Short mmCIF file of C-alpha atoms in Angstrom, two decimals:
data_model
loop_
_atom_site.label_atom_id
_atom_site.label_comp_id
_atom_site.label_asym_id
_atom_site.label_seq_id
_atom_site.Cartn_x
_atom_site.Cartn_y
_atom_site.Cartn_z
CA UNK A 1 4.94 -10.54 -12.33
CA UNK A 2 8.69 -10.82 -13.00
CA UNK A 3 11.10 -8.67 -11.03
CA UNK A 4 11.84 -5.48 -12.98
CA UNK A 5 15.00 -4.43 -11.16
CA UNK A 6 15.67 -1.94 -8.40
CA UNK A 7 14.47 0.96 -10.52
CA UNK A 8 12.07 -1.05 -12.66
CA UNK A 9 9.25 0.46 -14.66
CA UNK A 10 6.15 1.35 -12.67
CA UNK A 11 2.52 1.39 -13.66
CA UNK A 12 0.47 -1.54 -14.84
CA UNK A 13 -1.88 -2.11 -17.73
CA UNK A 14 -4.80 -0.33 -16.10
CA UNK A 15 -4.78 3.24 -14.86
CA UNK A 16 -6.73 4.54 -11.89
CA UNK A 17 -9.07 6.26 -14.33
CA UNK A 18 -9.73 2.92 -16.06
CA UNK A 19 -10.51 1.26 -12.73
CA UNK A 20 -13.03 4.04 -12.08
CA UNK A 21 -14.59 3.55 -15.51
CA UNK A 22 -14.79 -0.21 -14.91
CA UNK A 23 -16.58 0.21 -11.59
CA UNK A 24 -13.83 -1.20 -9.37
CA UNK A 25 -13.11 2.15 -7.70
CA UNK A 26 -15.64 4.91 -7.03
CA UNK A 27 -14.59 8.36 -8.33
CA UNK A 28 -14.46 9.90 -4.86
CA UNK A 29 -12.38 7.02 -3.53
CA UNK A 30 -10.02 7.27 -6.51
CA UNK A 31 -9.52 10.95 -5.82
CA UNK A 32 -8.69 10.29 -2.17
CA UNK A 33 -6.25 7.53 -3.09
CA UNK A 34 -4.53 9.76 -5.66
CA UNK A 35 -4.19 12.51 -3.06
CA UNK A 36 -2.77 10.04 -0.54
CA UNK A 37 -0.21 8.82 -3.05
CA UNK A 38 0.82 12.39 -3.82
CA UNK A 39 1.35 12.94 -0.09
CA UNK A 40 3.64 9.86 -0.02
CA UNK A 41 1.28 7.85 2.18
CA UNK A 42 2.20 4.22 2.88
CA UNK A 43 -0.58 1.97 1.56
CA UNK A 44 -1.34 -1.74 1.98
CA UNK A 45 -3.85 -3.36 -0.40
CA UNK A 46 -5.40 -6.56 0.95
CA UNK A 47 -7.80 -9.16 -0.41
CA UNK A 48 -8.44 -12.86 -0.24
CA UNK A 49 -7.94 -14.93 -3.40
CA UNK A 50 -5.15 -14.56 -5.92
CA UNK A 51 -6.26 -12.58 -8.94
CA UNK A 52 -8.72 -10.40 -7.04
CA UNK A 53 -7.00 -7.21 -8.20
CA UNK A 54 -4.57 -6.29 -5.42
CA UNK A 55 -1.58 -5.84 -7.74
CA UNK A 56 -3.75 -4.12 -10.35
CA UNK A 57 -4.73 -1.46 -7.82
CA UNK A 58 -1.16 -1.14 -6.55
CA UNK A 59 0.13 -0.57 -10.08
CA UNK A 60 -2.62 1.98 -10.80
CA UNK A 61 -1.65 4.00 -7.72
CA UNK A 62 2.11 4.06 -8.32
CA UNK A 63 2.11 6.77 -11.01
CA UNK A 64 0.41 9.14 -8.56
CA UNK A 65 3.37 9.21 -6.19
CA UNK A 66 5.63 12.29 -6.60
CA UNK A 67 7.43 11.94 -9.94
CA UNK A 68 10.74 13.10 -8.45
CA UNK A 69 10.77 10.23 -5.94
CA UNK A 70 12.94 7.24 -6.73
CA UNK A 71 10.95 4.02 -7.20
CA UNK A 72 12.41 0.77 -5.87
CA UNK A 73 10.84 -2.66 -6.37
CA UNK A 74 11.87 -5.33 -3.91
CA UNK A 75 13.09 -8.73 -5.08
CA UNK A 76 11.06 -10.89 -2.74
CA UNK A 77 12.90 -12.87 -0.10
CA UNK A 78 16.09 -12.44 -2.11
CA UNK A 79 16.17 -8.68 -1.62
CA UNK A 80 19.52 -7.55 -0.17
CA UNK A 81 18.56 -3.89 0.49
CA UNK A 82 22.12 -2.94 -0.43
CA UNK A 83 20.81 0.26 -2.03
CA UNK A 84 19.42 1.37 1.36
CA UNK A 85 22.95 1.38 2.80
CA UNK A 86 24.48 3.52 0.09
CA UNK A 87 25.54 7.06 1.08
CA UNK A 88 23.20 8.73 -1.39
CA UNK A 89 20.07 6.89 -0.31
CA UNK A 90 17.31 9.35 0.67
CA UNK A 91 14.30 7.60 2.28
CA UNK A 92 12.30 10.84 2.18
CA UNK A 93 12.43 10.80 -1.63
CA UNK A 94 11.90 7.07 -2.20
CA UNK A 95 8.86 4.87 -2.84
CA UNK A 96 9.51 1.21 -1.95
CA UNK A 97 7.26 -1.38 -3.61
CA UNK A 98 6.64 -4.86 -2.19
CA UNK A 99 4.41 -6.57 -4.73
CA UNK A 100 3.29 -9.00 -2.02
CA UNK A 101 4.12 -9.63 1.63
CA UNK A 102 4.00 -13.34 2.35
CA UNK A 103 4.63 -15.56 5.34
CA UNK A 104 6.16 -18.39 3.36
CA UNK A 105 6.63 -17.82 -0.39
CA UNK A 106 10.21 -16.77 -1.22
CA UNK A 107 9.17 -15.31 -4.58
CA UNK A 108 7.44 -12.63 -2.49
CA UNK A 109 8.70 -10.55 0.41
CA UNK A 110 8.98 -12.71 3.52
CA UNK A 111 11.20 -13.47 6.50
CA UNK A 112 13.54 -10.77 7.88
CA UNK A 113 13.11 -8.78 4.67
CA UNK A 114 9.58 -7.81 5.76
CA UNK A 115 10.88 -6.18 8.93
CA UNK A 116 13.57 -4.34 6.95
CA UNK A 117 10.91 -3.13 4.49
CA UNK A 118 8.67 -1.77 7.24
CA UNK A 119 11.66 -0.19 8.94
CA UNK A 120 12.25 1.89 5.82
CA UNK A 121 8.82 3.42 6.39
CA UNK A 122 9.92 4.56 9.82
CA UNK A 123 12.92 6.21 8.16
CA UNK A 124 10.67 8.27 5.89
CA UNK A 125 10.26 6.11 2.78
CA UNK A 126 6.79 5.74 1.27
CA UNK A 127 5.76 2.07 1.23
CA UNK A 128 3.19 0.37 -0.97
CA UNK A 129 2.44 -3.36 -0.82
CA UNK A 130 -0.20 -6.06 -1.13
CA UNK A 131 -1.01 -8.99 1.14
CA UNK A 132 -3.44 -11.90 1.32
CA UNK A 133 -5.77 -10.94 4.17
CA UNK A 134 -9.50 -10.43 4.51
CA UNK A 135 -9.36 -7.71 7.16
CA UNK A 136 -6.97 -6.01 9.65
CA UNK A 137 -7.04 -9.08 11.89
CA UNK A 138 -5.64 -11.06 8.97
CA UNK A 139 -2.87 -8.49 8.54
CA UNK A 140 -1.97 -8.85 12.22
CA UNK A 141 -1.90 -12.65 11.90
CA UNK A 142 0.32 -12.39 8.83
CA UNK A 143 2.85 -9.95 10.29
CA UNK A 144 2.80 -10.93 13.94
CA UNK A 145 2.15 -14.67 13.76
CA UNK A 146 4.38 -17.53 12.69
CA UNK A 147 6.79 -17.34 10.90
CA UNK A 148 7.28 -13.55 10.66
CA UNK A 149 6.59 -12.76 14.36
CA UNK A 150 6.98 -8.99 13.97
CA UNK A 151 6.02 -6.44 16.60
CA UNK A 152 2.38 -5.39 16.27
CA UNK A 153 3.57 -1.79 16.08
CA UNK A 154 4.91 -2.60 12.60
CA UNK A 155 1.30 -2.82 11.36
CA UNK A 156 0.91 0.90 12.08
CA UNK A 157 3.70 1.67 9.59
CA UNK A 158 0.98 1.79 6.94
CA UNK A 159 -1.13 4.94 6.79
CA UNK A 160 -4.11 3.15 5.20
CA UNK A 161 -5.09 -0.49 4.68
CA UNK A 162 -7.36 -0.88 1.64
CA UNK A 163 -9.60 -3.93 1.47
CA UNK A 164 -10.82 -5.46 -1.79
CA UNK A 165 -14.02 -7.50 -1.92
CA UNK A 166 -15.68 -9.60 -4.62
CA UNK A 167 -19.46 -9.56 -4.62
CA UNK A 168 -21.29 -12.85 -5.03
CA UNK A 169 -21.74 -13.62 -8.69
CA UNK A 170 -19.25 -10.97 -9.78
CA UNK A 171 -15.84 -11.53 -11.34
CA UNK A 172 -14.18 -8.19 -10.71
CA UNK A 173 -13.34 -6.97 -7.24
CA UNK A 174 -13.98 -3.53 -5.85
CA UNK A 175 -12.71 -1.52 -2.93
CA UNK A 176 -14.79 -2.38 0.10
CA UNK A 177 -13.63 -1.24 3.52
CA UNK A 178 -10.54 0.71 4.48
CA UNK A 179 -8.85 1.25 7.83
CA UNK A 180 -6.32 3.61 9.37
CA UNK A 181 -4.08 1.73 11.85
CA UNK A 182 -3.08 3.68 14.94
CA UNK A 183 -0.60 2.62 17.60
CA UNK A 184 -1.85 3.00 21.16
CA UNK A 185 0.00 3.06 24.49
CA UNK A 186 0.96 -0.38 25.72
CA UNK A 187 2.07 -1.66 22.34
CA UNK A 188 -1.30 -2.28 20.69
CA UNK A 189 -2.84 -1.09 17.45
CA UNK A 190 -6.41 -0.04 16.75
CA UNK A 191 -7.93 0.11 13.27
CA UNK A 192 -10.20 3.06 12.58
CA UNK A 193 -12.66 2.37 9.73
CA UNK A 194 -12.66 5.11 7.12
CA UNK A 195 -14.90 6.00 4.19
CA UNK A 196 -12.34 6.97 1.55
CA UNK A 197 -15.06 8.62 -0.49
CA UNK A 198 -16.44 10.61 2.41
CA UNK A 199 -15.74 14.04 3.79
CA UNK A 200 -12.20 14.59 5.09
CA UNK A 201 -13.77 16.30 8.10
CA UNK A 202 -14.98 12.95 9.44
CA UNK A 203 -11.79 11.01 8.65
CA UNK A 204 -9.26 10.03 11.32
CA UNK A 205 -6.77 12.78 12.11
CA UNK A 206 -3.86 10.83 10.65
CA UNK A 207 -5.64 10.68 7.30
CA UNK A 208 -6.80 14.30 7.39
CA UNK A 209 -3.20 15.43 7.87
CA UNK A 210 -2.19 13.43 4.80
CA UNK A 211 -4.92 14.97 2.64
CA UNK A 212 -4.44 18.53 3.85
CA UNK A 213 -3.27 20.73 1.01
CA UNK A 214 -3.59 18.02 -1.67
CA UNK A 215 -5.89 19.15 -4.52
CA UNK A 216 -8.89 17.04 -5.49
CA UNK A 217 -8.38 15.56 -8.97
CA UNK A 218 -11.65 13.66 -9.05
CA UNK A 219 -12.82 15.43 -12.21
CA UNK A 220 -9.82 14.08 -14.12
CA UNK A 221 -10.13 10.44 -13.08
CA UNK A 222 -13.20 9.35 -15.05
CA UNK A 223 -12.54 8.09 -18.56
CA UNK A 224 -15.09 9.61 -21.01
#
């Protein structure tokens, strides 16, 4: 996808409702994801092969973030972040989009720019990104291994990691597992598995706090 500029248009060709209708996202999961976006949660969509639907899901979630928030797309490794140093920049009213975090491809976000991106999350910006990884261990290898070598605590910047899977014999991918990363004393991170379509009462506390007070729009997500 070509870079659309700092305040480029958001939203892809397929809506969250269309992904529900196509069977890629279960209605209950879609509702939870919409509520998380409305709460300005930072989300990372992961999956293995190119074309498995990571960017499609990212684009479908973007319109659910608060409409008053400024949207900023990053320009891969060439991103200067000059806008983040301007006096009027308000991280608490900004959604920052990294279409893919990479360890080596300059057309995507890589190098020191990844650390700057994650640092914006600690300042209050909502982050949404994709990455090639099969599971949380793959995310740790990507962010903390060569060449990025970031602190493992950076992984916990994301509120939820969403994993896409492709069933044998199928073309389209679907949401499989999801995890809530949580920093623990001593500098480590644990990943709590979560059923995004399940009851909020059994979800990790970090996720429950995000969902608290956000209405359930599940009835509006299914295309007739």
